[in-house]
Amino acid sequence: MDDLDRKLIALLRHDARLPVASLAASLRVSRATVKARIDRLVDTGVILGFTVTLGAQDRSAPVRAVMMVEVEGHRTEAIARRLQGFPEVRALHATNGRWDLVAELETETLADFDRLLSAIRLVDGIAATETSLLLATRKG
């Protein structure tokens, strides 16, 4: 990946709907070059896909949170598979430090959120959790 690829990715991160002609003009290269670069970045797995990012007011679930999870022993993979089974777990990340996993949670109501927390805390092999509600999105 070179400087042109990085600039192209930066433009796509800002607005993935930009036409190839606009990308080419911004980068001062031909449309064919931009198309070939995008195709190569997709084919090699650098770009995994294109998506829609909703504004906070348009998110389907009004209650959002992050949960830090500490796993007992060497059970991280088993716990990760179990957490992935909860539809309210929108993303799951491995991390370092005190916590083993970080889960992004979304529910429709606080009552649903409370039930989800209770269910997750009952998963065998979870040593501790710490959960923070997301109040406002500043970026992303």
Coordinates of N, CA, C and O in Angstrom, one line a residue:
M1 N 0.9 -1.2 0.0 CA 0.0 0.0 0.0 C 0.9 1.2 0.0 O 1.8 1.3 0.8
D2 N 0.6 2.1 -0.9 CA 1.4 3.3 -1.0 C 0.6 4.6 -0.6 O -0.5 4.5 -0.1
D3 N 1.3 5.7 -0.8 CA 0.6 7.0 -0.4 C -0.7 7.2 -1.1 O -1.6 7.7 -0.5
L4 N -0.8 6.9 -2.4 CA -2.0 7.1 -3.2 C -3.1 6.2 -2.6 O -4.2 6.7 -2.4
D5 N -2.8 5.0 -2.2 CA -3.8 4.1 -1.6 C -4.3 4.7 -0.3 O -5.5 4.7 0.0
R6 N -3.4 5.2 0.5 CA -3.8 5.8 1.8 C -4.7 7.0 1.6 O -5.7 7.2 2.3
K7 N -4.4 7.9 0.6 CA -5.2 9.0 0.3 C -6.6 8.6 -0.2 O -7.6 9.2 0.2
L8 N -6.6 7.6 -1.0 CA -7.9 7.1 -1.6 C -8.7 6.5 -0.4 O -9.9 6.8 -0.3
I9 N -8.1 5.8 0.5 CA -8.8 5.2 1.6 C -9.4 6.4 2.5 O -10.5 6.3 3.0
A10 N -8.6 7.4 2.7 CA -9.0 8.5 3.5 C -10.2 9.2 2.9 O -11.2 9.5 3.6
L11 N -10.2 9.4 1.6 CA -11.4 9.9 0.9 C -12.6 9.0 1.1 O -13.7 9.5 1.3
L12 N -12.4 7.7 0.9 CA -13.5 6.8 1.0 C -14.1 6.7 2.5 O -15.3 6.5 2.7
R13 N -13.2 6.9 3.4 CA -13.7 6.9 4.8 C -14.5 8.1 5.1 O -15.5 8.0 5.9
H14 N -14.2 9.2 4.5 CA -15.0 10.4 4.6 C -16.4 10.3 4.0 O -17.4 10.6 4.5
D15 N -16.4 9.7 2.7 CA -17.6 9.5 2.0 C -17.4 8.4 1.0 O -16.9 8.6 -0.1
A16 N -17.8 7.2 1.3 CA -17.6 6.0 0.5 C -18.5 6.1 -0.8 O -18.4 5.2 -1.7
R17 N -19.4 7.0 -0.9 CA -20.3 7.2 -2.0 C -19.7 8.1 -3.1 O -20.4 8.3 -4.1
L18 N -18.6 8.6 -2.9 CA -18.0 9.5 -3.9 C -17.8 8.8 -5.2 O -17.3 7.7 -5.2
P19 N -18.2 9.4 -6.3 CA -18.0 8.8 -7.6 C -16.5 8.6 -7.9 O -15.7 9.4 -7.5
V20 N -16.2 7.6 -8.7 CA -14.8 7.4 -9.1 C -14.3 8.6 -9.8 O -13.1 9.0 -9.5
A21 N -15.0 9.3 -10.6 CA -14.6 10.5 -11.2 C -14.2 11.6 -10.2 O -13.1 12.3 -10.4
S22 N -14.9 11.7 -9.2 CA -14.6 12.7 -8.1 C -13.3 12.3 -7.4 O -12.5 13.2 -7.0
L23 N -13.2 11.0 -7.1 CA -12.0 10.5 -6.4 C -10.8 10.8 -7.3 O -9.8 11.2 -6.8
A24 N -10.9 10.5 -8.6 CA -9.8 10.7 -9.5 C -9.4 12.2 -9.5 O -8.2 12.5 -9.5
A25 N -10.4 13.1 -9.6 CA -10.1 14.5 -9.6 C -9.4 14.9 -8.4 O -8.4 15.7 -8.4
S26 N -9.8 14.5 -7.2 CA -9.2 14.8 -5.9 C -7.8 14.3 -5.8 O -6.9 15.0 -5.3
L27 N -7.6 13.1 -6.4 CA -6.2 12.5 -6.3 C -5.3 12.9 -7.5 O -4.2 12.5 -7.5
R28 N -5.9 13.6 -8.5 CA -5.2 14.0 -9.7 C -4.6 12.7 -10.4 O -3.4 12.7 -10.9
V29 N -5.4 11.7 -10.6 CA -5.1 10.5 -11.4 C -6.3 10.2 -12.2 O -7.4 10.8 -12.1
S30 N -6.2 9.2 -13.1 CA -7.3 8.8 -14.0 C -8.3 8.0 -13.2 O -8.0 7.4 -12.2
R31 N -9.5 8.0 -13.8 CA -10.6 7.2 -13.3 C -10.2 5.7 -13.3 O -10.5 5.0 -12.4
A32 N -9.5 5.3 -14.4 CA -9.1 3.9 -14.5 C -8.1 3.5 -13.3 O -8.2 2.4 -12.8
T33 N -7.2 4.5 -13.0 CA -6.3 4.2 -11.9 C -7.1 4.1 -10.5 O -6.8 3.1 -9.8
V34 N -8.0 4.9 -10.3 CA -8.8 4.8 -9.1 C -9.6 3.5 -9.0 O -9.6 2.8 -8.0
K35 N -10.2 3.2 -10.2 CA -11.0 1.9 -10.2 C -10.1 0.7 -10.0 O -10.4 -0.2 -9.2
A36 N -8.9 0.7 -10.6 CA -8.0 -0.4 -10.4 C -7.5 -0.5 -9.0 O -7.4 -1.6 -8.4
R37 N -7.2 0.7 -8.4 CA -6.8 0.7 -7.0 C -7.9 0.2 -6.0 O -7.6 -0.6 -5.1
I38 N -9.1 0.6 -6.2 CA -10.2 0.1 -5.4 C -10.4 -1.4 -5.5 O -10.5 -2.1 -4.5
D39 N -10.4 -1.8 -6.8 CA -10.5 -3.3 -7.0 C -9.4 -4.1 -6.3 O -9.7 -5.1 -5.7
R40 N -8.2 -3.6 -6.4 CA -7.0 -4.3 -5.8 C -7.2 -4.3 -4.3 O -6.9 -5.3 -3.6
L41 N -7.6 -3.1 -3.7 CA -7.7 -3.0 -2.2 C -8.8 -4.0 -1.7 O -8.7 -4.5 -0.7
V42 N -9.9 -4.1 -2.5 CA -11.0 -5.0 -2.2 C -10.5 -6.5 -2.3 O -10.6 -7.3 -1.4
D43 N -9.8 -6.8 -3.5 CA -9.4 -8.2 -3.7 C -8.3 -8.6 -2.7 O -8.3 -9.8 -2.4
T44 N -7.5 -7.7 -2.2 CA -6.5 -8.1 -1.3 C -7.0 -8.1 0.2 O -6.2 -8.4 1.1
G45 N -8.2 -7.7 0.4 CA -8.8 -7.7 1.7 C -8.4 -6.4 2.6 O -8.7 -6.4 3.8
V46 N -7.8 -5.4 2.0 CA -7.5 -4.2 2.7 C -8.9 -3.5 2.9 O -9.1 -3.0 4.0
I47 N -9.7 -3.4 1.9 CA -11.1 -2.9 2.1 C -12.0 -4.1 2.1 O -12.0 -4.9 1.2
L48 N -12.7 -4.3 3.3 CA -13.6 -5.4 3.4 C -15.0 -5.2 3.0 O -15.7 -6.1 2.8
G49 N -15.3 -3.9 2.8 CA -16.7 -3.6 2.3 C -17.0 -2.2 2.5 O -16.2 -1.4 3.0
F50 N -18.2 -1.8 2.0 CA -18.6 -0.4 2.1 C -19.9 -0.5 2.9 O -20.7 -1.4 2.8
T51 N -20.1 0.5 3.8 CA -21.3 0.4 4.7 C -21.9 1.8 4.8 O -21.4 2.8 4.4
V52 N -23.1 1.8 5.5 CA -23.8 3.0 5.8 C -23.6 3.2 7.3 O -23.8 2.3 8.1
T53 N -23.2 4.5 7.7 CA -23.1 4.8 9.1 C -24.3 5.8 9.4 O -24.4 6.8 8.8
L54 N -25.1 5.4 10.3 CA -26.2 6.1 10.7 C -25.9 7.2 11.8 O -25.0 6.9 12.6
G55 N -26.6 8.3 11.7 CA -26.4 9.3 12.8 C -27.0 8.8 14.1 O -27.8 7.8 14.1
A56 N -26.6 9.3 15.2 CA -27.1 8.8 16.5 C -28.6 8.8 16.6 O -29.2 7.9 17.2
Q57 N -29.3 9.8 16.0 CA -30.7 9.9 16.1 C -31.4 8.8 15.2 O -32.6 8.5 15.5
D58 N -30.7 8.2 14.3 CA -31.3 7.2 13.4 C -30.9 5.7 13.9 O -31.3 4.8 13.2
R59 N -30.2 5.6 14.9 CA -29.8 4.2 15.3 C -31.0 3.5 15.8 O -31.9 4.0 16.4
S60 N -31.1 2.2 15.5 CA -32.2 1.4 15.8 C -32.4 1.2 17.3 O -33.5 1.1 17.8
A61 N -31.4 1.1 18.0 CA -31.5 0.8 19.5 C -31.1 2.1 20.3 O -29.9 2.5 20.1
P62 N -32.0 2.6 21.1 CA -31.6 3.8 21.8 C -30.7 3.6 23.0 O -30.0 4.6 23.4
V63 N -30.5 2.4 23.5 CA -29.6 2.2 24.6 C -28.4 1.5 24.1 O -28.5 0.4 23.6
R64 N -27.3 2.2 24.2 CA -26.0 1.7 23.7 C -25.0 1.7 24.8 O -25.0 2.6 25.6
A65 N -24.1 0.7 24.8 CA -23.1 0.7 25.9 C -21.9 -0.1 25.4 O -21.9 -0.8 24.4
V66 N -20.8 0.0 26.2 CA -19.6 -0.9 26.0 C -19.4 -1.6 27.3 O -19.6 -1.1 28.4
M67 N -19.1 -2.9 27.2 CA -18.9 -3.7 28.4 C -17.5 -4.3 28.3 O -17.1 -4.9 27.3
M68 N -16.7 -4.1 29.3 CA -15.4 -4.7 29.4 C -15.6 -6.0 30.1 O -16.3 -6.1 31.1
V69 N -14.9 -7.1 29.6 CA -15.1 -8.4 30.2 C -13.8 -9.0 30.6 O -12.8 -9.0 29.7
E70 N -13.7 -9.5 31.8 CA -12.5 -10.3 32.2 C -12.9 -11.7 32.2 O -13.9 -12.1 32.8
V71 N -12.0 -12.5 31.6 CA -12.3 -14.0 31.5 C -11.5 -14.7 32.4 O -10.3 -14.4 32.6
E72 N -12.0 -15.8 33.0 CA -11.3 -16.7 33.9 C -10.4 -17.6 33.1 O -10.8 -18.2 32.1
G73 N -9.1 -17.7 33.4 CA -8.2 -18.6 32.8 C -8.0 -18.4 31.3 O -8.0 -17.2 30.8
H74 N -8.0 -19.5 30.6 CA -7.7 -19.4 29.1 C -9.0 -19.7 28.4 O -9.0 -20.5 27.4
R75 N -10.1 -19.1 28.7 CA -11.4 -19.4 28.1 C -11.9 -18.3 27.2 O -13.1 -18.3 26.9
T76 N -11.0 -17.4 26.8 CA -11.4 -16.3 26.0 C -12.2 -16.7 24.7 O -13.2 -16.1 24.4
E77 N -11.7 -17.7 24.0 CA -12.4 -18.1 22.8 C -13.8 -18.6 23.0 O -14.7 -18.3 22.3
A78 N -13.9 -19.4 24.0 CA -15.2 -20.0 24.4 C -16.2 -18.9 24.8 O -17.4 -18.8 24.4
I79 N -15.7 -17.9 25.6 CA -16.5 -16.8 26.1 C -16.9 -15.9 24.9 O -18.1 -15.5 24.7
A80 N -16.0 -15.7 24.0 CA -16.2 -14.9 22.8 C -17.3 -15.5 21.9 O -18.3 -14.8 21.5
R81 N -17.2 -16.8 21.7 CA -18.3 -17.5 20.9 C -19.6 -17.4 21.6 O -20.7 -17.2 21.0
R82 N -19.7 -17.5 22.9 CA -20.9 -17.4 23.7 C -21.5 -16.0 23.6 O -22.7 -15.8 23.3
L83 N -20.7 -15.0 23.7 CA -21.1 -13.6 23.6 C -21.6 -13.2 22.2 O -22.6 -12.5 22.0
Q84 N -21.0 -13.8 21.2 CA -21.4 -13.6 19.8 C -22.8 -14.1 19.6 O -23.5 -13.6 18.6
G85 N -23.3 -15.0 20.4 CA -24.6 -15.5 20.3 C -25.7 -14.6 20.7 O -26.9 -14.8 20.4
F86 N -25.4 -13.6 21.5 CA -26.4 -12.6 21.9 C -26.6 -11.6 20.8 O -25.6 -10.9 20.4
P87 N -27.8 -11.5 20.2 CA -28.0 -10.5 19.1 C -27.8 -9.1 19.5 O -27.5 -8.2 18.7
E88 N -27.8 -8.8 20.8 CA -27.6 -7.4 21.3 C -26.1 -7.0 21.3 O -25.8 -5.9 21.5
V89 N -25.3 -8.0 21.2 CA -23.8 -7.7 21.1 C -23.5 -7.4 19.7 O -23.5 -8.3 18.8
R90 N -23.3 -6.1 19.4 CA -23.2 -5.7 18.0 C -21.8 -5.8 17.5 O -21.5 -6.0 16.3
A91 N -20.8 -5.8 18.4 CA -19.4 -6.0 18.0 C -18.7 -6.5 19.3 O -19.1 -6.3 20.4
L92 N -17.6 -7.3 19.0 CA -16.8 -7.9 20.1 C -15.4 -7.7 19.7 O -15.0 -8.1 18.6
H93 N -14.6 -7.2 20.6 CA -13.2 -6.9 20.4 C -12.3 -7.6 21.4 O -12.6 -7.5 22.6
A94 N -11.2 -8.2 21.0 CA -10.2 -8.7 21.9 C -9.3 -7.5 22.3 O -9.1 -6.6 21.5
T95 N -8.8 -7.4 23.5 CA -8.0 -6.3 23.9 C -6.9 -6.8 24.8 O -6.8 -7.9 25.2
N96 N -6.1 -5.8 25.3 CA -5.0 -6.2 26.3 C -5.3 -5.4 27.6 O -6.2 -4.7 27.7
G97 N -4.4 -5.7 28.5 CA -4.6 -5.0 29.8 C -5.5 -5.8 30.7 O -5.6 -7.0 30.6
R98 N -6.2 -5.1 31.6 CA -7.0 -5.7 32.7 C -8.1 -6.5 32.0 O -8.5 -7.6 32.5
W99 N -8.7 -6.0 30.9 CA -9.9 -6.6 30.3 C -9.5 -7.5 29.1 O -8.5 -7.2 28.4
D100 N -10.2 -8.6 28.9 CA -9.9 -9.5 27.8 C -10.7 -9.2 26.6 O -10.2 -9.4 25.5
L101 N -11.9 -8.8 26.8 CA -12.8 -8.5 25.7 C -13.6 -7.2 25.9 O -13.8 -6.8 27.1
V102 N -14.0 -6.5 24.8 CA -14.8 -5.4 24.9 C -16.0 -5.6 24.0 O -15.8 -5.9 22.8
A103 N -17.2 -5.6 24.5 CA -18.4 -5.8 23.8 C -19.2 -4.5 23.6 O -19.3 -3.7 24.5
E104 N -19.6 -4.3 22.4 CA -20.5 -3.1 22.1 C -21.9 -3.7 22.1 O -22.3 -4.6 21.4
L105 N -22.8 -3.1 23.0 CA -24.1 -3.6 23.3 C -25.2 -2.6 22.8 O -25.0 -1.3 22.9
E106 N -26.3 -3.1 22.3 CA -27.4 -2.2 21.9 C -28.7 -2.9 22.3 O -28.9 -4.1 21.9
T107 N -29.6 -2.2 23.0 CA -30.9 -2.7 23.3 C -32.0 -1.6 23.0 O -31.6 -0.5 22.9
E108 N -33.2 -2.0 23.0 CA -34.3 -1.1 22.7 C -34.7 -0.3 24.0 O -35.0 0.9 23.9
T109 N -34.6 -0.9 25.2 CA -35.1 -0.3 26.4 C -34.1 -0.5 27.5 O -33.2 -1.5 27.4
L110 N -34.2 0.3 28.6 CA -33.3 0.0 29.7 C -33.7 -1.3 30.4 O -32.8 -2.0 30.9
A111 N -34.9 -1.7 30.4 CA -35.3 -3.0 30.9 C -34.7 -4.1 30.1 O -34.2 -5.1 30.7
D112 N -34.6 -4.0 28.8 CA -33.9 -5.0 28.0 C -32.5 -5.0 28.3 O -31.8 -6.1 28.3
F113 N -31.9 -3.8 28.5 CA -30.5 -3.7 28.8 C -30.2 -4.4 30.1 O -29.2 -5.1 30.2
D114 N -31.0 -4.2 31.1 CA -30.8 -4.8 32.4 C -30.9 -6.4 32.3 O -30.0 -7.1 32.9
R115 N -31.8 -6.9 31.5 CA -31.9 -8.3 31.3 C -30.6 -8.8 30.6 O -30.1 -9.9 30.9
L116 N -30.2 -8.1 29.6 CA -28.9 -8.5 28.9 C -27.7 -8.6 29.8 O -27.0 -9.5 29.8
L117 N -27.6 -7.5 30.6 CA -26.4 -7.5 31.6 C -26.5 -8.7 32.5 O -25.5 -9.4 32.8
S118 N -27.7 -9.0 33.0 CA -27.9 -10.2 33.9 C -27.5 -11.5 33.2 O -26.8 -12.3 33.8
A119 N -28.0 -11.6 32.0 CA -27.7 -12.8 31.2 C -26.2 -13.0 30.9 O -25.6 -14.1 31.1
I120 N -25.5 -11.9 30.6 CA -24.1 -12.0 30.3 C -23.3 -12.3 31.5 O -22.4 -13.1 31.5
R121 N -23.7 -11.7 32.6 CA -22.9 -11.9 33.9 C -23.1 -13.4 34.4 O -22.3 -13.8 35.2
L122 N -24.1 -14.1 33.9 CA -24.3 -15.5 34.3 C -23.5 -16.5 33.4 O -23.4 -17.6 33.7
V123 N -22.9 -16.0 32.4 CA -22.1 -16.8 31.5 C -20.9 -17.4 32.3 O -20.1 -16.6 32.9
D124 N -20.8 -18.7 32.3 CA -19.8 -19.4 33.1 C -18.4 -19.1 32.4 O -18.2 -19.2 31.2
G125 N -17.5 -18.6 33.3 CA -16.1 -18.2 32.8 C -15.9 -16.7 32.7 O -14.8 -16.3 32.5
I126 N -16.9 -16.0 32.9 CA -16.7 -14.5 33.0 C -16.4 -14.2 34.5 O -17.2 -14.4 35.4
A127 N -15.2 -13.6 34.7 CA -14.8 -13.3 36.1 C -15.4 -11.9 36.5 O -15.7 -11.8 37.7
A128 N -15.4 -11.0 35.6 CA -15.9 -9.6 36.0 C -16.2 -8.9 34.7 O -15.8 -9.2 33.6
T129 N -17.1 -7.9 34.9 CA -17.5 -7.0 33.8 C -17.5 -5.6 34.4 O -17.7 -5.3 35.6
E130 N -17.4 -4.6 33.4 CA -17.6 -3.2 33.8 C -18.3 -2.6 32.5 O -17.8 -2.7 31.4
T131 N -19.4 -2.0 32.7 CA -20.3 -1.5 31.6 C -20.5 0.0 31.7 O -20.7 0.5 32.8
S132 N -20.4 0.7 30.6 CA -20.6 2.1 30.5 C -21.6 2.4 29.4 O -21.4 1.9 28.3
L133 N -22.7 3.1 29.7 CA -23.6 3.6 28.7 C -23.0 4.6 27.9 O -22.2 5.5 28.3
L134 N -23.3 4.6 26.6 CA -22.8 5.6 25.6 C -23.9 6.7 25.6 O -25.0 6.5 25.2
L135 N -23.5 7.9 26.0 CA -24.5 9.0 26.1 C -24.6 9.8 24.9 O -25.7 10.2 24.4
A136 N -23.5 10.1 24.2 CA -23.5 10.9 23.0 C -22.3 10.5 22.1 O -21.2 10.2 22.6
T137 N -22.5 10.5 20.8 CA -21.5 10.2 19.9 C -20.9 11.5 19.4 O -21.5 12.4 18.9
R138 N -19.6 11.6 19.6 CA -18.8 12.8 19.1 C -18.3 12.7 17.7 O -18.1 13.6 17.0
K139 N -17.9 11.4 17.4 CA -17.4 11.2 16.0 C -17.7 9.8 15.6 O -17.7 8.8 16.5
G140 N -18.1 9.6 14.4 CA -18.4 8.2 13.9 C -19.8 7.9 13.9 O -20.3 7.0 13.6

